[in-house]
XYZ file of C-alpha atoms in Angstrom:
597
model
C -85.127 -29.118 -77.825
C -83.069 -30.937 -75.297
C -81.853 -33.238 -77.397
C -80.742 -31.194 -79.559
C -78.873 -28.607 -77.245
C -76.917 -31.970 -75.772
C -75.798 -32.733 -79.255
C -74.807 -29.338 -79.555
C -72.717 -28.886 -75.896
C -70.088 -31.172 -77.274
C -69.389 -29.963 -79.970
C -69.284 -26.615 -78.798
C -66.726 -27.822 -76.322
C -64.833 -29.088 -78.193
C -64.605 -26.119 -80.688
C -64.063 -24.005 -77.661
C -60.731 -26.512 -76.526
C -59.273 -25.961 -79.972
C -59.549 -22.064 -79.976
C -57.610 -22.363 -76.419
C -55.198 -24.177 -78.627
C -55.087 -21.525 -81.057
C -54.265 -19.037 -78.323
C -51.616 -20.919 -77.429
C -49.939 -21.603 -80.506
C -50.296 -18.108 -80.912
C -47.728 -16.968 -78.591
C -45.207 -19.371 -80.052
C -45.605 -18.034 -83.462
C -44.749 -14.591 -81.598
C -41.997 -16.053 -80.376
C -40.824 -17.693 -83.372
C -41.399 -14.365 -85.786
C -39.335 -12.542 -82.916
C -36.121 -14.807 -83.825
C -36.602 -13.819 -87.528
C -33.977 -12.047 -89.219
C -34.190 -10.019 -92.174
C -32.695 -10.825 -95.435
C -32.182 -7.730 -97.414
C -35.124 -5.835 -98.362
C -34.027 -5.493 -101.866
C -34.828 -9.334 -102.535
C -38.418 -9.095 -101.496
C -39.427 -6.463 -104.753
C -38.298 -4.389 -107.207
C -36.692 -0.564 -106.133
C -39.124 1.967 -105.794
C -38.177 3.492 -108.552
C -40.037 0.894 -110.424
C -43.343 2.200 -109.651
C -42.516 5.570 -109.724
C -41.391 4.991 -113.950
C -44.837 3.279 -113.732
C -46.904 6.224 -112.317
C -44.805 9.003 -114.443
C -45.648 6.755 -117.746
C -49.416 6.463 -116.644
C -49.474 10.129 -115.630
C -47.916 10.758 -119.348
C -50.366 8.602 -121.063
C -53.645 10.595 -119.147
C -52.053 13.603 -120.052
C -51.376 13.504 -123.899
C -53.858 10.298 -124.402
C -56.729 11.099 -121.792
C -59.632 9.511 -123.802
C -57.601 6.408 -123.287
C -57.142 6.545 -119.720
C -61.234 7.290 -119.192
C -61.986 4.580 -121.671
C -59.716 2.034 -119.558
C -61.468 3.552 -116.037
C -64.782 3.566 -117.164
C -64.855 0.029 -118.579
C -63.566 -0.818 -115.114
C -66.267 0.592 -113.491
C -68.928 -0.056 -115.597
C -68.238 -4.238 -115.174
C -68.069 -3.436 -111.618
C -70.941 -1.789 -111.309
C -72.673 -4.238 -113.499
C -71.490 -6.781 -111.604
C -73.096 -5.450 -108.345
C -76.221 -4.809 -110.073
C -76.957 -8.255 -110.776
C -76.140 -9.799 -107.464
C -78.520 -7.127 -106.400
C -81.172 -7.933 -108.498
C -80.781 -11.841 -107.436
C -80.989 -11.018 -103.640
C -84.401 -8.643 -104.148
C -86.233 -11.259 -106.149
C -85.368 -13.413 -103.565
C -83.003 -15.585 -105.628
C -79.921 -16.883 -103.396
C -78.453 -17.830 -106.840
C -75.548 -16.102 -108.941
C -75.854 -14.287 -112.197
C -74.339 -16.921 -115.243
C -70.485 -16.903 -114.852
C -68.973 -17.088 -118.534
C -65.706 -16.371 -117.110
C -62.283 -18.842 -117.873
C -62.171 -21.822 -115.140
C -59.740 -21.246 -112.754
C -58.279 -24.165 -110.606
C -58.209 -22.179 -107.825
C -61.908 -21.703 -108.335
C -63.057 -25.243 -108.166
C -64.770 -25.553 -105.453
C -68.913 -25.735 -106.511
C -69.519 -23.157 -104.259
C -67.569 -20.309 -106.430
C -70.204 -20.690 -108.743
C -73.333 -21.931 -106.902
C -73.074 -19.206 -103.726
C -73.589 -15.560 -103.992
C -71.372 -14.924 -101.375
C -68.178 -16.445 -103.108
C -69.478 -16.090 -106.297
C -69.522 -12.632 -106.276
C -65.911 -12.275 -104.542
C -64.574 -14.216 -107.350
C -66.484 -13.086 -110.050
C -65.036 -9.493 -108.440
C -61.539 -10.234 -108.003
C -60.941 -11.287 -111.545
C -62.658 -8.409 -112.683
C -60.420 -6.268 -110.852
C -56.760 -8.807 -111.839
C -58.058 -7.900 -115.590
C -58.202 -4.058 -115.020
C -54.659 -4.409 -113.352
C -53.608 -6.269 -116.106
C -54.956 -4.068 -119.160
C -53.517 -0.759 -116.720
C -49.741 -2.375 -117.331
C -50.027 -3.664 -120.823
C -51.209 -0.128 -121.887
C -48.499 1.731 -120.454
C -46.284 2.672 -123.549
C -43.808 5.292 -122.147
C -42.135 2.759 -120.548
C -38.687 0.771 -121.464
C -39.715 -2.809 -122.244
C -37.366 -4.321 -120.040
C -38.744 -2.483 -116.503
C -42.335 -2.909 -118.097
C -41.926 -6.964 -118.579
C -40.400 -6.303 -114.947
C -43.781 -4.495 -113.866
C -46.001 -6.711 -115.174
C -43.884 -9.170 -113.569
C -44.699 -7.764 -110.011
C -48.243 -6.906 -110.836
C -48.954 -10.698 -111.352
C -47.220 -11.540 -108.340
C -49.547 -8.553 -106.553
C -52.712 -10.024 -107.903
C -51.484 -13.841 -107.006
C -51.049 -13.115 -103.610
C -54.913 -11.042 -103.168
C -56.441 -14.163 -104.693
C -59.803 -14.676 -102.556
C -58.685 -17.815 -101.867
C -55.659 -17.100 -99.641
C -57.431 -15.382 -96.667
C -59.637 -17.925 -94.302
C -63.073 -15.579 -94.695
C -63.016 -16.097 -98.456
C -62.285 -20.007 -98.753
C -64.898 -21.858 -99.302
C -63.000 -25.052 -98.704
C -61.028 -23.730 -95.482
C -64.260 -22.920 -93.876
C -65.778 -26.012 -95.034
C -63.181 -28.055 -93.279
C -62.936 -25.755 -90.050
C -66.843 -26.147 -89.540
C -66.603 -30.334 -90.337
C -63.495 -30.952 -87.890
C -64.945 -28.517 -85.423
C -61.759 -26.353 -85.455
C -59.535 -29.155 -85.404
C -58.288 -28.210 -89.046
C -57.080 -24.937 -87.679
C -55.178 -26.024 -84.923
C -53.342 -28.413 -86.990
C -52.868 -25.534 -89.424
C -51.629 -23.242 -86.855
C -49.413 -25.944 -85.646
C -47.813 -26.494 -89.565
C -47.792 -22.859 -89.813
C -45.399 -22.410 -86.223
C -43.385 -25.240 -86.900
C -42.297 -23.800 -90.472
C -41.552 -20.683 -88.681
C -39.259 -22.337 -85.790
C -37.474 -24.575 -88.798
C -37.006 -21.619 -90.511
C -35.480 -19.116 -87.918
C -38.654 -16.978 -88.333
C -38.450 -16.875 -92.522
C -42.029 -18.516 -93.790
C -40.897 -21.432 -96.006
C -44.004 -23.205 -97.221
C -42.785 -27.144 -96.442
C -43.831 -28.610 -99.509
C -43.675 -32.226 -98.256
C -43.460 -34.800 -95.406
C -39.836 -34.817 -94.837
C -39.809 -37.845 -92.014
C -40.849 -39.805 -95.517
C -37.344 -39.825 -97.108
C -33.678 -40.929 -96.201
C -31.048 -40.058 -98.519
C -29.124 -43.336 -99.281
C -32.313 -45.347 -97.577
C -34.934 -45.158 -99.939
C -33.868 -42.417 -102.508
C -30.407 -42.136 -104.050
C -29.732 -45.508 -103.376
C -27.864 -46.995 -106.880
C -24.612 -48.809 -105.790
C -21.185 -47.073 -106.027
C -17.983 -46.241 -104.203
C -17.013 -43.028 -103.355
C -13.774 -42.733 -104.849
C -12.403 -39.253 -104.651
C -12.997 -36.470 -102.063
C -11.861 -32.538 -101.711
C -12.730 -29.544 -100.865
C -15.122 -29.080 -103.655
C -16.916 -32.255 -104.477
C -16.905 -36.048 -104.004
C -16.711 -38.326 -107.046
C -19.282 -41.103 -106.933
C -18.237 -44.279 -109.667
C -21.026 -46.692 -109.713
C -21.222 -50.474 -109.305
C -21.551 -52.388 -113.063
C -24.441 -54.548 -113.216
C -22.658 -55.680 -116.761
C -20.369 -58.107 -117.663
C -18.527 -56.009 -119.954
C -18.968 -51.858 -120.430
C -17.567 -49.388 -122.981
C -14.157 -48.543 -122.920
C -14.809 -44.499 -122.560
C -15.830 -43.531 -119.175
C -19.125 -40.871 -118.617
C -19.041 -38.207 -115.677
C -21.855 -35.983 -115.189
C -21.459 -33.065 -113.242
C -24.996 -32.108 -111.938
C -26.100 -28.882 -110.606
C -24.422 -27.193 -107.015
C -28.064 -25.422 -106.550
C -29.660 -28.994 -106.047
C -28.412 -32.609 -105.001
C -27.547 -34.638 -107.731
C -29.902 -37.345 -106.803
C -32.314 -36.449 -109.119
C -31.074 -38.442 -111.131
C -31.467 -41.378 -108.846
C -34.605 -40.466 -106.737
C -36.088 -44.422 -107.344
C -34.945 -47.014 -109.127
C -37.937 -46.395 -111.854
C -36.368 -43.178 -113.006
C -33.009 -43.558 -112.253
C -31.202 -41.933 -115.302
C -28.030 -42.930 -113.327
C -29.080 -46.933 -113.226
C -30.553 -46.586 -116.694
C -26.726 -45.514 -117.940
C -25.399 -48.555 -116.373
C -27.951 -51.000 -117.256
C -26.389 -49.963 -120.505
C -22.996 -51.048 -120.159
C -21.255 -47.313 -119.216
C -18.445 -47.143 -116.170
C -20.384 -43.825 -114.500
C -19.443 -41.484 -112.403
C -20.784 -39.006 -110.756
C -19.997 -35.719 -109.124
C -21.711 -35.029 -105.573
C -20.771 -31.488 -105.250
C -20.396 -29.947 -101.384
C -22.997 -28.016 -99.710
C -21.243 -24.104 -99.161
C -21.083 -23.001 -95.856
C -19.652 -19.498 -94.923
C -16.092 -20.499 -95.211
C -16.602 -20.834 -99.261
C -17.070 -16.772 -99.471
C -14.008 -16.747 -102.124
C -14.527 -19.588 -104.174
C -15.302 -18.546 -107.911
C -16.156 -20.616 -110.658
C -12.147 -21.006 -111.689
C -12.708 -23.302 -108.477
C -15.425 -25.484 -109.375
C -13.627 -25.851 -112.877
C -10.412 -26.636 -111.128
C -10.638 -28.658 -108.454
C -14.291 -30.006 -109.880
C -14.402 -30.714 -113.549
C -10.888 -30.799 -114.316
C -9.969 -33.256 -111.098
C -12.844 -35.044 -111.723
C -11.897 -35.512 -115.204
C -8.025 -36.044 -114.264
C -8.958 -38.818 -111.545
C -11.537 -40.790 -113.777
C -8.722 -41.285 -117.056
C -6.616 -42.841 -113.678
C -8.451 -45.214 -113.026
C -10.064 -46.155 -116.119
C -6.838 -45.992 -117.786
C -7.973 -44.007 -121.126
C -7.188 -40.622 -122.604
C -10.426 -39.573 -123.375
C -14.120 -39.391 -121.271
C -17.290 -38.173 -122.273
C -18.782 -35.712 -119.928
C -22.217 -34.261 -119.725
C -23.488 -30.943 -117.393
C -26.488 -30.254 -116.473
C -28.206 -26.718 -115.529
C -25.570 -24.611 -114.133
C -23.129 -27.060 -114.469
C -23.425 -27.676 -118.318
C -23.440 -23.912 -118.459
C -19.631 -24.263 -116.511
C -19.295 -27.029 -118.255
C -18.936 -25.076 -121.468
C -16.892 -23.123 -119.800
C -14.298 -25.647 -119.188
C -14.539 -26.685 -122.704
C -13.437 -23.426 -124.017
C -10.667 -23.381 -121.835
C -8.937 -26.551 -122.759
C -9.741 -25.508 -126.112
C -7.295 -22.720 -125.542
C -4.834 -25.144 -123.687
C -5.148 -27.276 -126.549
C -6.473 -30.086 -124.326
C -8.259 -32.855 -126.480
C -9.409 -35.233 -123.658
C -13.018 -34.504 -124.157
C -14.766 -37.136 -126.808
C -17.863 -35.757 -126.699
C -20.177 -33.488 -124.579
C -24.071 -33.421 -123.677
C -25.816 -30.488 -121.927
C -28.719 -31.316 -120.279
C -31.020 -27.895 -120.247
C -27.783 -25.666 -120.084
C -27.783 -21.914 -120.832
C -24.508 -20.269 -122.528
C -26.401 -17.504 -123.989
C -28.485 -14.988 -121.658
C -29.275 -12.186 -123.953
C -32.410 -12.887 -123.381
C -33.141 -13.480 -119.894
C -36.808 -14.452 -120.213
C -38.686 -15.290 -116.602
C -35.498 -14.051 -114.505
C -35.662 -10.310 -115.837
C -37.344 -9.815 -112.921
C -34.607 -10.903 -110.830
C -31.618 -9.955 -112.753
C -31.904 -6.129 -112.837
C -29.170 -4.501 -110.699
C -31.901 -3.816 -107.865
C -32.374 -7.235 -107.067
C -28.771 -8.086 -107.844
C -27.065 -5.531 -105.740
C -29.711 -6.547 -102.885
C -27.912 -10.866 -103.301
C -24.411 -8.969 -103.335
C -24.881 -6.887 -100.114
C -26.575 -10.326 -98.700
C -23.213 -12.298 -99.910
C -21.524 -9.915 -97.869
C -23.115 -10.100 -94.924
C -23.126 -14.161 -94.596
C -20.692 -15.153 -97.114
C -22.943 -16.971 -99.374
C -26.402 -17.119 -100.817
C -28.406 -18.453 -98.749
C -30.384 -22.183 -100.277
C -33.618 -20.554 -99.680
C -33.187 -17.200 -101.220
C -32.676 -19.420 -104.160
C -35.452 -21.478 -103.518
C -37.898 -18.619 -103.137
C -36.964 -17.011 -105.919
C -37.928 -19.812 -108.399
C -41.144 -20.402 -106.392
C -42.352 -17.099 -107.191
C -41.948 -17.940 -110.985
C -44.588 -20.402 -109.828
C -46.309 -18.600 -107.206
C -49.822 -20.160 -107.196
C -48.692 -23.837 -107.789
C -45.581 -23.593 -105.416
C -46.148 -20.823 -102.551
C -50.108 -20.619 -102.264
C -51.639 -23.693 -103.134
C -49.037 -25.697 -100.502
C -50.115 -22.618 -97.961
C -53.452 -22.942 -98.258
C -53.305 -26.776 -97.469
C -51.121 -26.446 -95.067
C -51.899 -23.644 -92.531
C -55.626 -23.031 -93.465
C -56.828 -26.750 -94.338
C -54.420 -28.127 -91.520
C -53.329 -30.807 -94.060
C -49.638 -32.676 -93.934
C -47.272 -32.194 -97.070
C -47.197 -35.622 -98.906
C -44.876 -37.769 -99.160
C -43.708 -36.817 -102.713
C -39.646 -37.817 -103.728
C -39.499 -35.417 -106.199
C -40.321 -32.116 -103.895
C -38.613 -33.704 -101.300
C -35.505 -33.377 -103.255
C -36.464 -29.831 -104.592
C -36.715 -28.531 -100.733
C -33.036 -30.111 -100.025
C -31.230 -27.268 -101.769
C -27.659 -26.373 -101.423
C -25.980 -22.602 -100.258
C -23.775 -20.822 -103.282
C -20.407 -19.275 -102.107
C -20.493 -15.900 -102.701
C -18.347 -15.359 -105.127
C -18.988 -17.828 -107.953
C -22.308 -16.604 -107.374
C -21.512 -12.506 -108.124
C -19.679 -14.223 -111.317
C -21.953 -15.869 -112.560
C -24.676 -13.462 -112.117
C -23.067 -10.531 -113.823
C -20.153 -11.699 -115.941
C -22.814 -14.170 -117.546
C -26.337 -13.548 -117.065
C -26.396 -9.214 -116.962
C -23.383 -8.978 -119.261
C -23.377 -12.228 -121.242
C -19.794 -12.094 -121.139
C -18.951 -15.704 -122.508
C -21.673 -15.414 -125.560
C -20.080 -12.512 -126.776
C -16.438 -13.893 -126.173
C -15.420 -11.908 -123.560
C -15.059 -14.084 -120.444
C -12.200 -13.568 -118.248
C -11.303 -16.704 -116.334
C -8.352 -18.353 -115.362
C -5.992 -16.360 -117.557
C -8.064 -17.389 -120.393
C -11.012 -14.823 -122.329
C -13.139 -17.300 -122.880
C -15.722 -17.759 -125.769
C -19.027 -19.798 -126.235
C -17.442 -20.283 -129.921
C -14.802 -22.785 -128.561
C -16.996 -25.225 -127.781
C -15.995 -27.341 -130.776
C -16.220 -31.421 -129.500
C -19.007 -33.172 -130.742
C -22.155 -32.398 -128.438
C -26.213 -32.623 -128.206
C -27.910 -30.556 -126.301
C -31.086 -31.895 -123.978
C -34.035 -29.048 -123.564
C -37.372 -28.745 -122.014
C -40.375 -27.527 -123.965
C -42.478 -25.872 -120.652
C -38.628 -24.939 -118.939
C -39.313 -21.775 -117.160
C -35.651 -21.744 -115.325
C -33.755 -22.730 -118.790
C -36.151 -21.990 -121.659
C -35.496 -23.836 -124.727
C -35.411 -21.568 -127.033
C -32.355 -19.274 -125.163
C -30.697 -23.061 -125.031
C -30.579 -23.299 -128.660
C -29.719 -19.534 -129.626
C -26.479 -20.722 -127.098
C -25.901 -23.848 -128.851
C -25.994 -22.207 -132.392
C -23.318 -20.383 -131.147
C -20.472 -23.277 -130.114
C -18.313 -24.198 -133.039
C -18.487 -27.716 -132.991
C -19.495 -29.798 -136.423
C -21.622 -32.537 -135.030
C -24.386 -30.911 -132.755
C -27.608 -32.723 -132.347
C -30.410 -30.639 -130.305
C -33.362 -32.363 -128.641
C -36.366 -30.941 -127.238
C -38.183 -32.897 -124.753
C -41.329 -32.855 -123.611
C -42.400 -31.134 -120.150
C -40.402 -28.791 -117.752
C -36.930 -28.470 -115.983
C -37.222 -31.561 -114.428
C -39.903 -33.890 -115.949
C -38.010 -33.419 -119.227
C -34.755 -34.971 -118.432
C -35.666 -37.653 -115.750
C -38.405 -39.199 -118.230
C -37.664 -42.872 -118.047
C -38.499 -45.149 -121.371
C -40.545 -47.375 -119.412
C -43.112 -44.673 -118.297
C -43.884 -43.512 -121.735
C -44.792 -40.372 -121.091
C -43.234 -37.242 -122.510
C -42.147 -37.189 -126.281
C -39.855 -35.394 -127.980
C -38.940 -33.000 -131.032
C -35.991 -33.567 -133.231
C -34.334 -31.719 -136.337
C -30.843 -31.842 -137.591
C -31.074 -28.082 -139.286
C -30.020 -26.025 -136.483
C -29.565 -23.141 -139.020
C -33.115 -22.143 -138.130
C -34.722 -19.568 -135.543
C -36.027 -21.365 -132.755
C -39.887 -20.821 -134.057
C -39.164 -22.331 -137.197
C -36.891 -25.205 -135.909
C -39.507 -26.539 -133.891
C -41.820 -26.226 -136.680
C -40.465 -28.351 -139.097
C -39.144 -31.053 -136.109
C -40.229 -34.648 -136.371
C -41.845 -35.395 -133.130
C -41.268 -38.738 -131.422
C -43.321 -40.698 -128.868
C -41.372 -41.480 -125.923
C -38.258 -40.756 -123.965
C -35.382 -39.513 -125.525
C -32.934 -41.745 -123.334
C -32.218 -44.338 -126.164
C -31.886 -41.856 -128.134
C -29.564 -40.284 -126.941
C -27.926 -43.693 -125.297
C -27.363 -44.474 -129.255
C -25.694 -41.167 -129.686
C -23.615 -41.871 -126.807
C -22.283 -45.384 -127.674
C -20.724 -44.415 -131.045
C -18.363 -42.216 -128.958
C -17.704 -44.738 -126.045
C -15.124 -47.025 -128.174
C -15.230 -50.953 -127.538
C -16.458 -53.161 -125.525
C -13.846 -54.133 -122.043
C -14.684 -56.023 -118.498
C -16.702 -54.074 -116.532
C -14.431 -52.231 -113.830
C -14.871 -52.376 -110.316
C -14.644 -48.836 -108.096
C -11.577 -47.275 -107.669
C -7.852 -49.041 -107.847
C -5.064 -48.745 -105.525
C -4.178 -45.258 -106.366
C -8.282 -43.966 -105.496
C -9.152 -46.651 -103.389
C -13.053 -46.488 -102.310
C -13.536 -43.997 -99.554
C -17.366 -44.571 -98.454
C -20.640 -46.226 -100.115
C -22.546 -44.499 -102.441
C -24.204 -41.387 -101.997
C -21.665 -40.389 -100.405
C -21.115 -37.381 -97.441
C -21.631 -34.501 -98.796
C -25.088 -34.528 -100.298
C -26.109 -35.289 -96.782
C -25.503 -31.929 -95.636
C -28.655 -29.807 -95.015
C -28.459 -26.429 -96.376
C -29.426 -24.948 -92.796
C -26.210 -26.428 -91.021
């Protein structure tokens, strides 16, 4: 007995120190949630109003349909009751087993003790019993307008996500697990990640998805050779170092996203779309767009076409010394992008040999995942925050698309985090999806109702820069890059857009995997295939149908497509000339700017 109660002092010390710990790092996450200021309430749900449509078309349905309403109640209660039953039975016979669990696998479930424990196995088997009734109580509703009912069953989801058993401490197996094994140690660390998000953050929880001491911009990510060559108010233009003899006589500029750094394309050099172009024999450039602060309030899209693409575009004919370039935009900026096509279509401005859109929408009349977020609620709750700061905040942003994801991006990272006491890997690619970039204001109110509530430019109504500009006058010679699991650009609303543009010569490819994963899939890793089909006369459905599938990147593929319209072969050209003369290395200034200065 002594022996054992020495053994035991120890540890019980030392579980003791770390709940003094806890106490203390309790009063700095006071302190840090008492620097916290509210965004606007009407970006953390939908308007009351919401519900209240919800309740009136359930109150409806029990009225005029109440066998219905029982039936749905009563099958609720009966598996609940059932459900208690048997763990009842168990416990009497003295079985500390489960009943069977036929249910689907879950990931979040797979820790052996969901299924081998009464305990958890009965929360579980409870709370999915109880996300099905909540479920079944939304898709049943039919007095409701489909749009707010998507929207509801939106929200629901997001309600059930967040109640998962596995997000509180008492109810995970695995937190406990680990508290009990590092004798408290796991929660002290937890705390610790938990606080220091919080004092990072001004207060606002942002889950840090990785270790950010890992990664230097320009040290060991984004780190293919080039000149900075051009700077202004808007963007810096990045041309990159040749590692070819000779190159193709028609320059390439992609414009990549102001939402994210454009380094995605260059996170290593494994997957390096950027080297991979000039491995090829292409003069690249690249735009490196600047990180909004509040001074940016005004600038509209007519600015990022201005002194952006058409600069950009102006600058690299100077110092190439052609006519023409090939271009390419990708996200939001091959959705402006097509913009700026249209509108040198109405200046009759040729200088554009060919375009490709990397997972670009032009068409939002169907606004799939973002209905939630693009009723006038929601909406009117970013405008009155755009007037209060200026612009929208990088993490607004950033949230938003998490809670598309909620469970992979938002609890699972949580859970590791401030409950397993766990540090965020060392992971490039979310390392580069947390270093997000503020929207000014106003391109942001533009592009959010003149194209994605009122789908101004796919119905040829666009007013921009003295031009109405139309979808339809997208007319040079193009393919279009999509995602087959996209959840921010889906495919299919890709295609219906480029269906619409009224060039001859459009090729459409749909890769493999999501947003990201889709376009930086480098040939060498041989991982994601992709669909192709010339007949673009099809619905969606059907197109894909009747697609060839091919194994493998679709980088040469389109690298093929590309060097038919590059022209002939010249010596490879060094950054810049005397007129742009080299203004910093490669990547540049502005992509260095955090999104919290």
């Amino acid at each position: 007995m002594t022996t054992k109660a020495t053994a035991i002092g120890p540890e019980r010390e030392k579980l003791d120190a770390n709940l003094a710990k806890i106490e203390e790092l309790s009063q700095r996450l006071i302190e840090a949630l008492a620097h916290r200021k509210p965004i606007n309430a009407a970006l953390n749900g939908p308007e009351p109003l919401l519900y209240a449509q919800a309740m009136q078309a359930y109150w409806q349905e029990s009225i005029t349909n109440p066998a219905k309403v029982f039936e749905q109640q009563v099958g609720y209660w009966g598996k609940s009751l059932s459900h208690f039953l048997e763990a009842q039975k168990a416990l009497s016979e003295g079985r500390l087993a489960p009943p069977d669990d036929p249910g689907p696998t879950d990931k979040r479930f797979k820790n052996p003790l969901w299924d081998s424990h009464p305990y958890f196995n009965f929360i579980k088997q409870q709370y999915l019993i109880n996300a099905e009734a909540i479920r079944n109580a939304v898709d049943e509703i039919e007095e409701m307008d489909p749009q707010e009912k998507r929207r509801l069953r939106y929200f629901a989801r997001q309600i059930t996500d967040m109640m998962a058993p596995t997000n509180f401490f008492a109810t995970n197996p695995d937190a406990l697990q680990r508290a009990v094994e590092t004798e408290g140690d796991s929660l002290v660390k937890g705390l610790e990640n938990l606080v220091a998000d919080l004092e990072a953050n001004n207060g606002e929880l942002v889950v840090r998805l990785v270790d950010e001491e890992a990664f230097e911009v320009g040290g060991n990510i984004a780190t293919a050779e080039g000149k900075v060559v051009w700077r202004n108010r808007m963007m810096e233009l990045i041309q990159y170092s040749p590692t070819t003899d000779q190159v193709r006589e028609t320059p390439l500029v992609i414009f990549p996203p102001w939402i994210n750094k454009f380094y995605i394309l260059d996170l290593k050099p494994q997957n390096s779309l950027i080297r991979y172009i000039v491995d090829q024999g292409y003069t690249l450039f690249v735009v490196s767009w600047v990180n909004a602060d509040e001074s940016y309030r005004d600038v509209g899209l007519e600015d990022y076409i201005e002194d952006g693409y058409l600069t950009a575009m102006r600058v690299v004919r100077e110092i190439c010394g052609v006519d023409r370039l090939n271009v390419v935009g990708y996200c939001i900026a091959g959705t402006t992008l097509a913009l700026t096509l249209s509108l040198l279509k109405k200046r009759g401005d040729k200088q554009i040999k060919s375009a490709t859109f990397f997972t670009a929408l032009t068409d939002f009349s169907d606004q799939g995942e973002f209905v939630p977020f693009l009723q006038n609620d929601f909406v009117d709750g970013i405008e009155k925050e755009i007037e209060a700061s200026g612009i929208l905040k990088s993490f607004i942003m950033s949230r938003t698309f998490s809670f598309l994801r909620s469970t992979d991006l938002i609890y699972t990272p949580a859970i590791r985090s401030y409950m397993m006491g766990e540090t965020p890997p060392a992971f490039d690619l979310l390392y580069w999806n947390g270093d997000g970039a503020n929207l000014p204001g106003r391109m942001t109110m533009q592009y959010l109702r003149g194209l994605c509530q009122r789908n101004e430019f796919a119905e040829g109504r666009f007013e921009l820069m003295g031009e109405t500009l139309d979808v339809r006058d997208v007319d040079v010679p193009l393919m279009s890059v999509t995602a087959e699991t996209d959840h921010i650009a889906a495919w299919k609303d890709c295609y219906r857009g480029v269906q619409k543009m009224g060039s001859r010569s459009k090729t459409f490819v749909l890769s493999e995997s999501g947003h990201i994963a889709g376009i930086v899939n480098p040939p060498s890793k041989k991982k994601y295939g992709h669909y192709l089909n010339p007949d673009l006369s099809l619905p969606a459905p059907e197109w894909q149908q009747s697609a060839e599938y091919h194994a493998g990147s679709w980088w040469p593929v389109w690298e093929a497509w590309l060097r038919k319209r590059s022209g002939k072969m010249v010596t490879a050209r060094e950054a810049g000339d005397s007129e742009h003369p080299p203004l910093c290395d490669a990547p540049g200034t502005y992509v260095r700017v955090k999104a919290n200065q």
